[in-house]
Amino acid sequence: MKLQDKHLSTLLIALAVLVAAALVILDLPLDQGRSSLSYQGESIGSYYPASPSQGFALLLAEPEGSERYRLKPIIRLAQEADLPVLTLNLEEVDLAFAMEALSNTAGVEEEDILLAAYGRASQTLLEEAAYLEGGEAGAGLALFAPLTSPEAFEPGEITLPTLILGTTSDDVAPPEQLAQLYNSLSGDEILATGFGIKADQQDISLRIVSGVFHAHNTYSREITTAFSQWLWDTYAIQIPEVSPGSTVRPLLWAGLYLFWGLAMVFLYRQLSHSALEVSYSLLSVKGAPSGRYITRKSLYWLLALPLAAVIFGVLWLLPLELPLLSIAFLSWLAANAGLSCYLYRSGKMPGVSTLARPPLAPLGGKRVGLSLLLTAVTFLWGVVLARSGFMGWDASLPHWIAFAIALPICGLASGLFTYESLVMEEFKISLPVRIGLQLVQFLPLAAAGAFCVPINYWSGVLICVIGLATLWAVLLLCRVVQYLSGSLVTSGLCGGLLLAAFFILAAV
């Protein structure tokens, strides 16, 4: 069994490396060609050069924060059509100045610059385009999953050819909201009903196709196909072929999660067998019979709910700019870990009468180094996922402050999870029951995801599922690190770093 687990973990690690390499290779042409564009001594944005053989260029307004990572499919599509691309934040750079910079850099006329935006940047782009009307606002507008105030615009205010793109499954920019924006700009009156909507009125076009949630809207093949068709119908811009990256990429994301998670499972099994063979134990526990411990342990986490509510309120009031679900995850980890730590240290944990403080096993340099290497590789996989568009990476100052707050909380939770695993091993509790006792503590987080269903917040459900999967994978890694290093401190530090980075700096 040990030999089989060793071979399986090695194979799965190799597969994870191959998947990560494939994600990097997909974006390699874009990353190699990108440069920072400055004009008249002012920084504008990121420039992706191309030979404008079709006479057009693309100016892409990126939203603030993590959503800017969703622009890669649009940039790739434009590059395949030989369109030079400039991405920028319109909150920092004036649109007219940016168009002048792109015109001079790419060698195209300003009236041949296509304007596009994704998400929250659409409102600013529409406002500035309306202000620049009269031949100065470029060739046309393309809005991907726009988050706007439809009532702020009137029919005829935008005279450029305009494409509004969305999906039926988008709950952040829902079809009803896109239909309202279309009605406001065109003067038409349509309702967002059915699985696919196609409407055209006065050069204003609406396309709502079947597709994924808002977070990965631009990775929908239907979206990129609709955009390509609009470019051909309106400007005769020919795109050789829609890139398969939008189809392959989600499979690679799932593969990286699956292969690395399973690799940790088999590595954990291999190390646990080794530990049992040498009678390796960190704890000396005296407690109630395992049946009583299981019963009480499965219920005590309810006591942490009021404390979690208080912590949630405090974090909500702090100017940390964190998503609601990130605050919920962090609050529950803090409350559950804090209460458990108090109960264990005071000898009041239900079902445990006395619990000796675990001695730290001697730390071997090679084993600690291997633990840190596994943590570093896991962190690297997170960076690869962020750069490939699976999740954003917001490194603004408020998020770094939140990261500093979350790091000790997540470290305590990671170390405590490992500690409890050792306690249950001492009680000779079977593996399925141990897993059940540890998973039951995360029911409030699962409930947060379930709460999103009746309000049609399916992106929230996705975030909770990914969050719980990440939490499980990191805590499993903590057990592997503890087996390797013999130290709960190392386990807590490694797990705390990964969890804090995911829940605070990353945004799905």
Short mmCIF file of C-alpha atoms in Angstrom, two decimals:
data_model
loop_
_atom_site.label_atom_id
_atom_site.label_comp_id
_atom_site.label_asym_id
_atom_site.label_seq_id
_atom_site.Cartn_x
_atom_site.Cartn_y
_atom_site.Cartn_z
CA MET A 1 0.00 0.00 0.00
CA LYS A 2 2.78 2.41 0.93
CA LEU A 3 4.58 1.78 -2.35
CA GLN A 4 1.36 2.29 -4.31
CA ASP A 5 0.56 5.58 -2.54
CA LYS A 6 4.11 6.79 -3.18
CA HIS A 7 3.83 6.10 -6.90
CA LEU A 8 0.36 7.63 -7.14
CA SER A 9 1.39 10.81 -5.32
CA THR A 10 4.44 11.17 -7.57
CA LEU A 11 2.32 10.68 -10.69
CA LEU A 12 -0.30 13.20 -9.53
CA ILE A 13 2.35 15.79 -8.65
CA ALA A 14 3.84 15.35 -12.13
CA LEU A 15 0.36 15.82 -13.69
CA ALA A 16 -0.19 18.98 -11.62
CA VAL A 17 3.14 20.36 -12.85
CA LEU A 18 2.15 19.64 -16.46
CA VAL A 19 -1.23 21.34 -16.03
CA ALA A 20 0.38 24.41 -14.44
CA ALA A 21 2.90 24.55 -17.29
CA ALA A 22 0.05 24.40 -19.82
CA LEU A 23 -1.68 27.37 -18.13
CA VAL A 24 1.54 29.37 -18.28
CA ILE A 25 2.13 28.45 -21.94
CA LEU A 26 -1.43 29.55 -22.88
CA ASP A 27 -0.66 33.12 -21.79
CA LEU A 28 3.01 33.17 -22.74
CA PRO A 29 2.53 35.05 -26.05
CA LEU A 30 0.56 37.79 -24.29
CA ASP A 31 2.97 38.10 -21.38
CA GLN A 32 6.02 38.25 -23.65
CA GLY A 33 4.60 40.95 -25.90
CA ARG A 34 3.18 43.21 -23.20
CA SER A 35 4.91 46.48 -22.32
CA SER A 36 4.10 49.60 -20.31
CA LEU A 37 2.98 52.51 -22.46
CA SER A 38 3.97 56.06 -21.55
CA TYR A 39 3.00 59.13 -23.57
CA GLN A 40 4.24 62.66 -23.06
CA GLY A 41 5.84 61.57 -19.81
CA GLU A 42 2.64 60.08 -18.38
CA SER A 43 2.03 56.39 -17.75
CA ILE A 44 -1.03 55.18 -19.64
CA GLY A 45 -1.37 51.41 -19.25
CA SER A 46 -0.29 48.08 -20.72
CA TYR A 47 0.31 47.86 -24.46
CA TYR A 48 0.12 44.71 -26.59
CA PRO A 49 1.67 45.48 -29.99
CA ALA A 50 0.47 44.13 -33.33
CA SER A 51 0.65 45.09 -36.97
CA PRO A 52 -2.71 46.86 -37.58
CA SER A 53 -3.23 45.09 -40.90
CA GLN A 54 -7.01 45.56 -40.63
CA GLY A 55 -6.73 49.25 -39.80
CA PHE A 56 -8.13 49.11 -36.24
CA ALA A 57 -6.85 49.10 -32.67
CA LEU A 58 -8.57 48.23 -29.38
CA LEU A 59 -8.64 50.33 -26.22
CA LEU A 60 -9.78 48.15 -23.32
CA ALA A 61 -10.91 49.81 -20.08
CA GLU A 62 -10.06 47.52 -17.18
CA PRO A 63 -12.00 47.54 -13.90
CA GLU A 64 -10.27 48.25 -10.64
CA GLY A 65 -9.16 45.37 -8.46
CA SER A 66 -9.04 41.72 -9.33
CA GLU A 67 -11.45 41.76 -12.32
CA ARG A 68 -8.71 43.08 -14.63
CA TYR A 69 -7.44 39.49 -14.86
CA ARG A 70 -10.60 38.57 -16.77
CA LEU A 71 -9.47 40.57 -19.84
CA LYS A 72 -7.05 38.01 -21.27
CA PRO A 73 -9.54 36.26 -23.61
CA ILE A 74 -10.52 39.62 -25.11
CA ILE A 75 -6.88 40.63 -25.57
CA ARG A 76 -6.04 37.26 -27.13
CA LEU A 77 -8.95 37.58 -29.57
CA ALA A 78 -7.84 41.08 -30.60
CA GLN A 79 -4.27 39.93 -31.08
CA GLU A 80 -5.44 37.11 -33.37
CA ALA A 81 -7.16 39.81 -35.46
CA ASP A 82 -3.91 41.86 -35.58
CA LEU A 83 -5.37 44.62 -33.42
CA PRO A 84 -2.93 46.52 -31.19
CA VAL A 85 -4.41 46.62 -27.66
CA LEU A 86 -4.09 49.16 -24.87
CA THR A 87 -5.50 48.30 -21.43
CA LEU A 88 -5.88 51.05 -18.85
CA ASN A 89 -7.84 52.29 -15.86
CA LEU A 90 -10.12 55.14 -16.93
CA GLU A 91 -10.33 56.32 -13.33
CA GLU A 92 -6.67 57.34 -13.65
CA VAL A 93 -6.28 58.29 -17.33
CA ASP A 94 -8.45 60.55 -19.50
CA LEU A 95 -10.05 58.69 -22.41
CA ALA A 96 -9.22 61.31 -25.05
CA PHE A 97 -5.58 61.39 -23.95
CA ALA A 98 -5.38 57.60 -23.97
CA MET A 99 -6.84 57.44 -27.49
CA GLU A 100 -4.27 59.96 -28.69
CA ALA A 101 -1.50 57.88 -27.13
CA LEU A 102 -2.77 54.66 -28.74
CA SER A 103 -3.23 56.36 -32.11
CA ASN A 104 0.35 57.63 -32.17
CA THR A 105 1.81 54.34 -30.87
CA ALA A 106 -0.14 51.91 -33.06
CA GLY A 107 -0.26 54.05 -36.20
CA VAL A 108 -4.06 54.17 -36.58
CA GLU A 109 -6.51 57.03 -36.68
CA GLU A 110 -8.46 57.83 -33.51
CA GLU A 111 -11.75 57.21 -35.32
CA ASP A 112 -10.52 53.66 -35.98
CA ILE A 113 -10.02 52.80 -32.31
CA LEU A 114 -12.54 50.36 -30.88
CA LEU A 115 -13.46 50.93 -27.23
CA ALA A 116 -14.29 48.06 -24.91
CA ALA A 117 -14.86 47.57 -21.19
CA TYR A 118 -15.62 44.81 -18.76
CA GLY A 119 -17.71 44.90 -15.60
CA ARG A 120 -17.55 48.07 -13.53
CA ALA A 121 -15.42 49.94 -16.07
CA SER A 122 -18.37 50.05 -18.50
CA GLN A 123 -20.10 52.93 -16.69
CA THR A 124 -17.04 55.19 -16.92
CA LEU A 125 -16.42 54.28 -20.56
CA LEU A 126 -20.01 55.04 -21.55
CA GLU A 127 -19.95 58.40 -19.76
CA GLU A 128 -16.68 59.47 -21.37
CA ALA A 129 -17.69 58.18 -24.80
CA ALA A 130 -20.92 60.19 -24.61
CA TYR A 131 -18.88 63.29 -23.70
CA LEU A 132 -16.54 62.77 -26.66
CA GLU A 133 -19.25 62.24 -29.28
CA GLY A 134 -18.74 64.00 -32.60
CA GLY A 135 -16.16 61.78 -34.25
CA GLU A 136 -13.76 61.82 -31.32
CA ALA A 137 -15.02 58.74 -29.48
CA GLY A 138 -13.59 56.08 -31.74
CA ALA A 139 -15.16 53.49 -34.00
CA GLY A 140 -17.49 51.70 -31.60
CA LEU A 141 -18.15 50.27 -28.16
CA ALA A 142 -18.15 46.70 -26.84
CA LEU A 143 -19.34 46.15 -23.27
CA PHE A 144 -18.70 42.77 -21.62
CA ALA A 145 -20.98 41.99 -18.66
CA PRO A 146 -21.41 45.73 -18.01
CA LEU A 147 -22.24 46.90 -14.51
CA THR A 148 -23.93 50.25 -15.14
CA SER A 149 -26.80 52.49 -14.12
CA PRO A 150 -29.10 52.16 -17.16
CA GLU A 151 -31.24 55.11 -16.07
CA ALA A 152 -28.22 57.44 -16.46
CA PHE A 153 -28.38 57.20 -20.27
CA GLU A 154 -30.94 58.25 -22.88
CA PRO A 155 -31.69 57.09 -26.44
CA GLY A 156 -29.37 58.80 -28.92
CA GLU A 157 -26.80 59.73 -26.31
CA ILE A 158 -24.46 57.09 -27.73
CA THR A 159 -24.40 57.13 -31.55
CA LEU A 160 -21.45 54.77 -32.02
CA PRO A 161 -22.11 51.13 -32.94
CA THR A 162 -22.40 49.47 -29.53
CA LEU A 163 -22.42 45.83 -28.50
CA ILE A 164 -23.74 44.75 -25.09
CA LEU A 165 -22.64 41.20 -24.23
CA GLY A 166 -23.76 38.99 -21.36
CA THR A 167 -24.75 35.47 -20.41
CA THR A 168 -27.96 33.94 -19.10
CA SER A 169 -26.16 32.62 -15.99
CA ASP A 170 -24.63 35.96 -14.96
CA ASP A 171 -26.13 36.95 -11.61
CA VAL A 172 -23.95 40.06 -11.11
CA ALA A 173 -24.78 41.64 -14.46
CA PRO A 174 -28.06 39.75 -15.08
CA PRO A 175 -29.85 39.70 -18.45
CA GLU A 176 -32.62 41.94 -17.08
CA GLN A 177 -30.10 44.68 -16.29
CA LEU A 178 -28.44 44.38 -19.70
CA ALA A 179 -31.85 44.62 -21.38
CA GLN A 180 -32.53 47.84 -19.43
CA LEU A 181 -29.23 49.30 -20.62
CA TYR A 182 -30.05 48.32 -24.20
CA ASN A 183 -33.50 49.94 -23.91
CA SER A 184 -31.98 53.13 -22.48
CA LEU A 185 -29.44 53.47 -25.29
CA SER A 186 -31.64 52.38 -28.21
CA GLY A 187 -35.12 53.52 -27.22
CA ASP A 188 -36.35 49.97 -27.81
CA GLU A 189 -38.44 48.03 -25.30
CA ILE A 190 -37.49 44.40 -24.89
CA LEU A 191 -37.69 41.95 -22.03
CA ALA A 192 -34.88 39.59 -21.07
CA THR A 193 -36.71 36.30 -21.50
CA GLY A 194 -35.57 32.98 -22.88
CA PHE A 195 -32.19 31.33 -23.06
CA GLY A 196 -30.75 33.55 -25.78
CA ILE A 197 -31.48 37.15 -26.71
CA LYS A 198 -30.48 38.96 -29.87
CA ALA A 199 -31.68 42.52 -30.47
CA ASP A 200 -30.56 45.36 -32.74
CA GLN A 201 -31.83 48.93 -32.89
CA GLN A 202 -30.07 52.08 -34.16
CA ASP A 203 -26.58 50.54 -34.16
CA ILE A 204 -27.12 49.29 -30.58
CA SER A 205 -26.83 45.51 -30.32
CA LEU A 206 -27.62 43.18 -27.43
CA ARG A 207 -26.37 39.61 -27.28
CA ILE A 208 -27.18 37.41 -24.29
CA VAL A 209 -25.89 33.89 -24.78
CA SER A 210 -25.82 30.77 -22.67
CA GLY A 211 -22.69 30.74 -20.57
CA VAL A 212 -20.95 30.76 -17.25
CA PHE A 213 -21.19 32.97 -14.15
CA HIS A 214 -19.96 36.56 -14.02
CA ALA A 215 -16.50 35.75 -12.66
CA HIS A 216 -15.55 33.82 -15.79
CA ASN A 217 -17.88 35.48 -18.28
CA THR A 218 -15.17 36.38 -20.78
CA TYR A 219 -13.95 32.77 -20.87
CA SER A 220 -17.21 31.63 -22.42
CA ARG A 221 -16.70 30.46 -26.00
CA GLU A 222 -20.19 31.79 -26.84
CA ILE A 223 -19.13 35.26 -25.69
CA THR A 224 -15.94 35.34 -27.77
CA THR A 225 -17.83 33.97 -30.79
CA ALA A 226 -20.51 36.68 -30.49
CA PHE A 227 -17.84 39.36 -30.21
CA SER A 228 -16.01 37.99 -33.27
CA GLN A 229 -19.22 37.93 -35.29
CA TRP A 230 -20.00 41.55 -34.32
CA LEU A 231 -16.51 42.66 -35.41
CA TRP A 232 -17.04 41.02 -38.80
CA ASP A 233 -20.61 42.24 -39.32
CA THR A 234 -19.87 45.83 -38.29
CA TYR A 235 -16.28 46.46 -39.38
CA ALA A 236 -15.37 43.48 -41.62
CA ILE A 237 -12.64 42.62 -39.11
CA GLN A 238 -11.77 39.01 -39.73
CA ILE A 239 -10.55 36.76 -36.93
CA PRO A 240 -8.94 33.55 -38.22
CA GLU A 241 -10.40 31.31 -35.52
CA VAL A 242 -11.80 31.70 -32.03
CA SER A 243 -9.08 30.60 -29.63
CA PRO A 244 -9.70 27.25 -27.94
CA GLY A 245 -8.19 28.68 -24.76
CA SER A 246 -11.62 29.65 -23.48
CA THR A 247 -12.64 25.98 -23.59
CA VAL A 248 -9.41 24.38 -22.45
CA ARG A 249 -8.66 26.78 -19.60
CA PRO A 250 -11.53 25.77 -17.24
CA LEU A 251 -10.53 22.12 -17.69
CA LEU A 252 -6.95 22.99 -16.74
CA TRP A 253 -8.15 24.89 -13.64
CA ALA A 254 -10.15 21.88 -12.49
CA GLY A 255 -7.25 19.57 -13.31
CA LEU A 256 -4.76 21.55 -11.23
CA TYR A 257 -7.10 21.51 -8.21
CA LEU A 258 -7.87 17.83 -8.63
CA PHE A 259 -4.36 16.51 -9.26
CA TRP A 260 -2.68 18.52 -6.50
CA GLY A 261 -5.44 17.73 -4.00
CA LEU A 262 -5.29 14.00 -4.73
CA ALA A 263 -1.50 14.09 -4.57
CA MET A 264 -1.75 15.45 -1.03
CA VAL A 265 -4.27 12.70 -0.16
CA PHE A 266 -1.93 9.90 -1.23
CA LEU A 267 1.12 11.62 0.27
CA TYR A 268 -0.77 11.95 3.56
CA ARG A 269 -1.67 8.25 3.46
CA GLN A 270 1.91 7.28 2.76
CA LEU A 271 3.27 9.42 5.61
CA SER A 272 0.57 8.28 8.07
CA HIS A 273 1.46 4.62 7.43
CA SER A 274 5.12 5.44 8.07
CA ALA A 275 4.23 7.22 11.29
CA LEU A 276 2.20 4.26 12.55
CA GLU A 277 4.96 1.81 11.74
CA VAL A 278 7.44 3.61 14.01
CA SER A 279 4.80 4.21 16.73
CA TYR A 280 5.16 7.93 16.16
CA SER A 281 2.93 10.00 18.44
CA LEU A 282 3.00 13.61 19.52
CA LEU A 283 0.26 13.56 22.12
CA SER A 284 -0.54 12.09 25.47
CA VAL A 285 -4.30 12.24 25.86
CA LYS A 286 -6.72 11.07 28.51
CA GLY A 287 -10.33 11.56 27.77
CA ALA A 288 -13.83 10.21 27.70
CA PRO A 289 -14.67 7.11 25.68
CA SER A 290 -14.51 7.88 21.99
CA GLY A 291 -18.30 7.65 21.62
CA ARG A 292 -18.88 10.47 24.11
CA TYR A 293 -16.10 12.52 22.58
CA ILE A 294 -17.60 12.12 19.09
CA THR A 295 -21.06 13.19 20.29
CA ARG A 296 -19.82 16.28 22.10
CA LYS A 297 -17.27 17.23 19.47
CA SER A 298 -19.95 17.17 16.76
CA LEU A 299 -21.97 19.84 18.62
CA TYR A 300 -19.55 22.12 20.45
CA TRP A 301 -18.81 24.27 17.35
CA LEU A 302 -22.31 25.75 17.74
CA LEU A 303 -20.94 27.74 20.67
CA ALA A 304 -18.72 29.67 18.25
CA LEU A 305 -21.62 31.08 16.23
CA PRO A 306 -22.29 34.15 18.46
CA LEU A 307 -18.58 34.94 18.58
CA ALA A 308 -18.38 34.65 14.78
CA ALA A 309 -21.24 37.14 14.44
CA VAL A 310 -19.40 39.66 16.63
CA ILE A 311 -16.13 39.24 14.70
CA PHE A 312 -18.02 39.58 11.42
CA GLY A 313 -19.50 42.88 12.59
CA VAL A 314 -16.09 44.23 13.60
CA LEU A 315 -14.43 43.23 10.31
CA TRP A 316 -17.36 44.61 8.34
CA LEU A 317 -16.90 48.04 9.92
CA LEU A 318 -13.16 48.15 9.23
CA PRO A 319 -12.16 49.83 5.91
CA LEU A 320 -10.61 46.64 4.52
CA GLU A 321 -12.53 46.50 1.19
CA LEU A 322 -13.04 42.74 1.52
CA PRO A 323 -15.82 40.74 -0.19
CA LEU A 324 -18.67 39.73 2.08
CA LEU A 325 -17.93 36.01 1.79
CA SER A 326 -14.23 36.53 2.59
CA ILE A 327 -15.25 38.27 5.81
CA ALA A 328 -17.64 35.40 6.60
CA PHE A 329 -14.92 32.77 6.11
CA LEU A 330 -12.38 34.71 8.16
CA SER A 331 -14.87 35.40 10.98
CA TRP A 332 -15.79 31.74 11.30
CA LEU A 333 -12.17 30.58 11.29
CA ALA A 334 -11.32 33.12 14.01
CA ALA A 335 -14.31 32.21 16.20
CA ASN A 336 -13.98 28.45 15.84
CA ALA A 337 -10.20 28.39 16.30
CA GLY A 338 -10.29 30.82 19.22
CA LEU A 339 -12.97 28.89 21.10
CA SER A 340 -11.30 25.53 20.45
CA CYS A 341 -7.93 26.82 21.60
CA TYR A 342 -9.46 28.12 24.84
CA LEU A 343 -11.30 24.85 25.54
CA TYR A 344 -8.23 22.70 24.92
CA ARG A 345 -5.84 24.84 26.96
CA SER A 346 -8.25 25.17 29.88
CA GLY A 347 -9.09 21.46 29.90
CA LYS A 348 -12.75 22.17 29.15
CA MET A 349 -12.98 20.63 25.72
CA PRO A 350 -16.02 18.31 25.76
CA GLY A 351 -14.95 14.68 25.94
CA VAL A 352 -11.33 15.41 26.89
CA SER A 353 -10.40 15.36 30.57
CA THR A 354 -6.67 16.09 30.30
CA LEU A 355 -4.51 16.90 27.36
CA ALA A 356 -0.76 17.16 27.60
CA ARG A 357 0.97 19.87 25.65
CA PRO A 358 2.52 18.11 22.61
CA PRO A 359 6.29 17.95 22.60
CA LEU A 360 7.90 19.07 19.35
CA ALA A 361 9.78 16.34 17.56
CA PRO A 362 13.35 17.17 16.52
CA LEU A 363 13.29 19.20 13.33
CA GLY A 364 15.42 17.66 10.59
CA GLY A 365 16.66 20.19 8.04
CA LYS A 366 15.76 18.02 5.07
CA ARG A 367 12.20 17.34 6.27
CA VAL A 368 11.50 20.97 7.18
CA GLY A 369 12.92 22.00 3.82
CA LEU A 370 10.57 19.56 2.07
CA SER A 371 7.63 20.98 4.06
CA LEU A 372 8.49 24.52 2.99
CA LEU A 373 8.96 23.35 -0.59
CA LEU A 374 5.47 21.83 -0.68
CA THR A 375 4.04 25.05 0.72
CA ALA A 376 5.95 27.15 -1.80
CA VAL A 377 4.77 24.98 -4.70
CA THR A 378 1.16 25.22 -3.48
CA PHE A 379 1.52 29.00 -3.29
CA LEU A 380 2.99 28.96 -6.80
CA TRP A 381 -0.07 27.07 -8.07
CA GLY A 382 -2.19 29.87 -6.60
CA VAL A 383 -0.16 32.47 -8.50
CA VAL A 384 -0.58 30.46 -11.71
CA LEU A 385 -4.36 30.28 -11.17
CA ALA A 386 -4.51 34.04 -10.52
CA ARG A 387 -2.47 34.94 -13.60
CA SER A 388 -4.54 32.63 -15.79
CA GLY A 389 -7.81 34.31 -14.79
CA PHE A 390 -9.29 31.76 -12.40
CA MET A 391 -9.14 34.27 -9.58
CA GLY A 392 -7.92 37.81 -9.13
CA TRP A 393 -5.07 39.06 -7.03
CA ASP A 394 -5.66 42.36 -5.27
CA ALA A 395 -2.45 43.66 -3.65
CA SER A 396 -3.76 47.08 -2.63
CA LEU A 397 -2.80 48.51 0.77
CA PRO A 398 -6.16 47.75 2.49
CA HIS A 399 -5.83 44.11 1.44
CA TRP A 400 -2.28 43.87 2.77
CA ILE A 401 -3.54 45.25 6.09
CA ALA A 402 -6.30 42.64 6.06
CA PHE A 403 -3.70 39.99 5.21
CA ALA A 404 -1.67 40.97 8.29
CA ILE A 405 -4.83 40.59 10.41
CA ALA A 406 -5.80 37.28 8.82
CA LEU A 407 -2.37 35.62 8.96
CA PRO A 408 -2.34 34.82 12.73
CA ILE A 409 -6.03 33.80 12.60
CA CYS A 410 -5.50 31.40 9.69
CA GLY A 411 -2.26 30.15 11.25
CA LEU A 412 -4.03 29.35 14.51
CA ALA A 413 -6.86 27.61 12.63
CA SER A 414 -4.40 25.54 10.58
CA GLY A 415 -2.36 24.48 13.60
CA LEU A 416 -5.47 23.69 15.62
CA PHE A 417 -6.93 21.55 12.84
CA THR A 418 -3.73 19.51 12.78
CA TYR A 419 -3.78 19.30 16.60
CA GLU A 420 -7.33 17.96 16.64
CA SER A 421 -6.44 15.38 14.00
CA LEU A 422 -3.72 14.08 16.31
CA VAL A 423 -6.13 14.02 19.26
CA MET A 424 -8.61 11.90 17.33
CA GLU A 425 -5.85 9.58 16.20
CA GLU A 426 -4.93 9.06 19.87
CA PHE A 427 -8.58 8.16 20.58
CA LYS A 428 -8.36 5.57 17.77
CA ILE A 429 -11.31 7.14 15.98
CA SER A 430 -11.76 5.73 12.48
CA LEU A 431 -10.74 7.89 9.52
CA PRO A 432 -14.29 8.42 8.11
CA VAL A 433 -15.51 9.60 11.53
CA ARG A 434 -12.47 11.88 11.92
CA ILE A 435 -13.18 13.47 8.56
CA GLY A 436 -16.85 13.90 9.46
CA LEU A 437 -16.04 15.57 12.80
CA GLN A 438 -13.73 18.03 11.12
CA LEU A 439 -16.04 18.78 8.20
CA VAL A 440 -19.04 19.41 10.46
CA GLN A 441 -17.25 22.49 11.79
CA PHE A 442 -17.53 24.06 8.34
CA LEU A 443 -21.31 23.74 8.12
CA PRO A 444 -21.80 27.52 8.65
CA LEU A 445 -19.61 28.18 5.61
CA ALA A 446 -21.60 25.68 3.57
CA ALA A 447 -24.78 27.37 4.85
CA ALA A 448 -23.45 30.70 3.54
CA GLY A 449 -23.25 29.13 0.09
CA ALA A 450 -26.71 27.58 0.43
CA PHE A 451 -28.12 30.99 1.43
CA CYS A 452 -26.96 32.36 -1.93
CA VAL A 453 -29.25 29.94 -3.82
CA PRO A 454 -32.67 31.47 -3.01
CA ILE A 455 -31.41 34.96 -3.86
CA ASN A 456 -30.03 33.67 -7.20
CA TYR A 457 -26.48 34.60 -6.24
CA TRP A 458 -24.92 31.64 -8.01
CA SER A 459 -21.51 33.31 -8.12
CA GLY A 460 -21.63 33.25 -4.32
CA VAL A 461 -22.34 29.52 -4.41
CA LEU A 462 -19.33 29.05 -6.68
CA ILE A 463 -17.13 31.12 -4.35
CA CYS A 464 -18.21 29.05 -1.33
CA VAL A 465 -17.57 25.76 -3.14
CA ILE A 466 -14.11 26.90 -4.24
CA GLY A 467 -13.42 28.31 -0.78
CA LEU A 468 -14.36 25.06 0.96
CA ALA A 469 -12.33 23.03 -1.55
CA THR A 470 -9.32 25.28 -0.95
CA LEU A 471 -9.79 25.10 2.80
CA TRP A 472 -9.91 21.30 2.69
CA ALA A 473 -6.83 21.09 0.44
CA VAL A 474 -4.76 23.47 2.59
CA LEU A 475 -5.70 21.73 5.86
CA LEU A 476 -4.77 18.40 4.31
CA LEU A 477 -1.43 19.93 3.34
CA CYS A 478 -1.02 20.98 6.98
CA ARG A 479 -1.23 17.34 8.03
CA VAL A 480 1.40 16.41 5.45
CA VAL A 481 3.66 19.22 6.69
CA GLN A 482 3.20 18.09 10.30
CA TYR A 483 4.14 14.54 9.42
CA LEU A 484 7.22 15.74 7.55
CA SER A 485 8.49 18.31 10.06
CA GLY A 486 7.08 16.86 13.30
CA SER A 487 6.07 20.40 14.23
CA LEU A 488 2.64 21.93 14.72
CA VAL A 489 4.24 25.37 14.46
CA THR A 490 5.51 24.68 10.94
CA SER A 491 2.12 23.27 10.02
CA GLY A 492 0.31 26.35 11.32
CA LEU A 493 2.67 28.79 9.60
CA CYS A 494 2.40 27.07 6.23
CA GLY A 495 -1.37 26.70 6.37
CA GLY A 496 -1.87 30.22 7.71
CA LEU A 497 0.12 31.76 4.87
CA LEU A 498 -1.84 29.90 2.20
CA LEU A 499 -5.30 30.47 3.70
CA ALA A 500 -4.69 34.17 4.39
CA ALA A 501 -3.38 34.70 0.85
CA PHE A 502 -6.40 32.94 -0.67
CA PHE A 503 -9.18 34.53 1.39
CA ILE A 504 -7.71 38.05 1.52
CA LEU A 505 -5.47 38.73 -1.48
CA ALA A 506 -7.26 36.45 -3.93
CA ALA A 507 -10.77 37.03 -5.21
CA VAL A 508 -12.68 34.36 -7.18
#
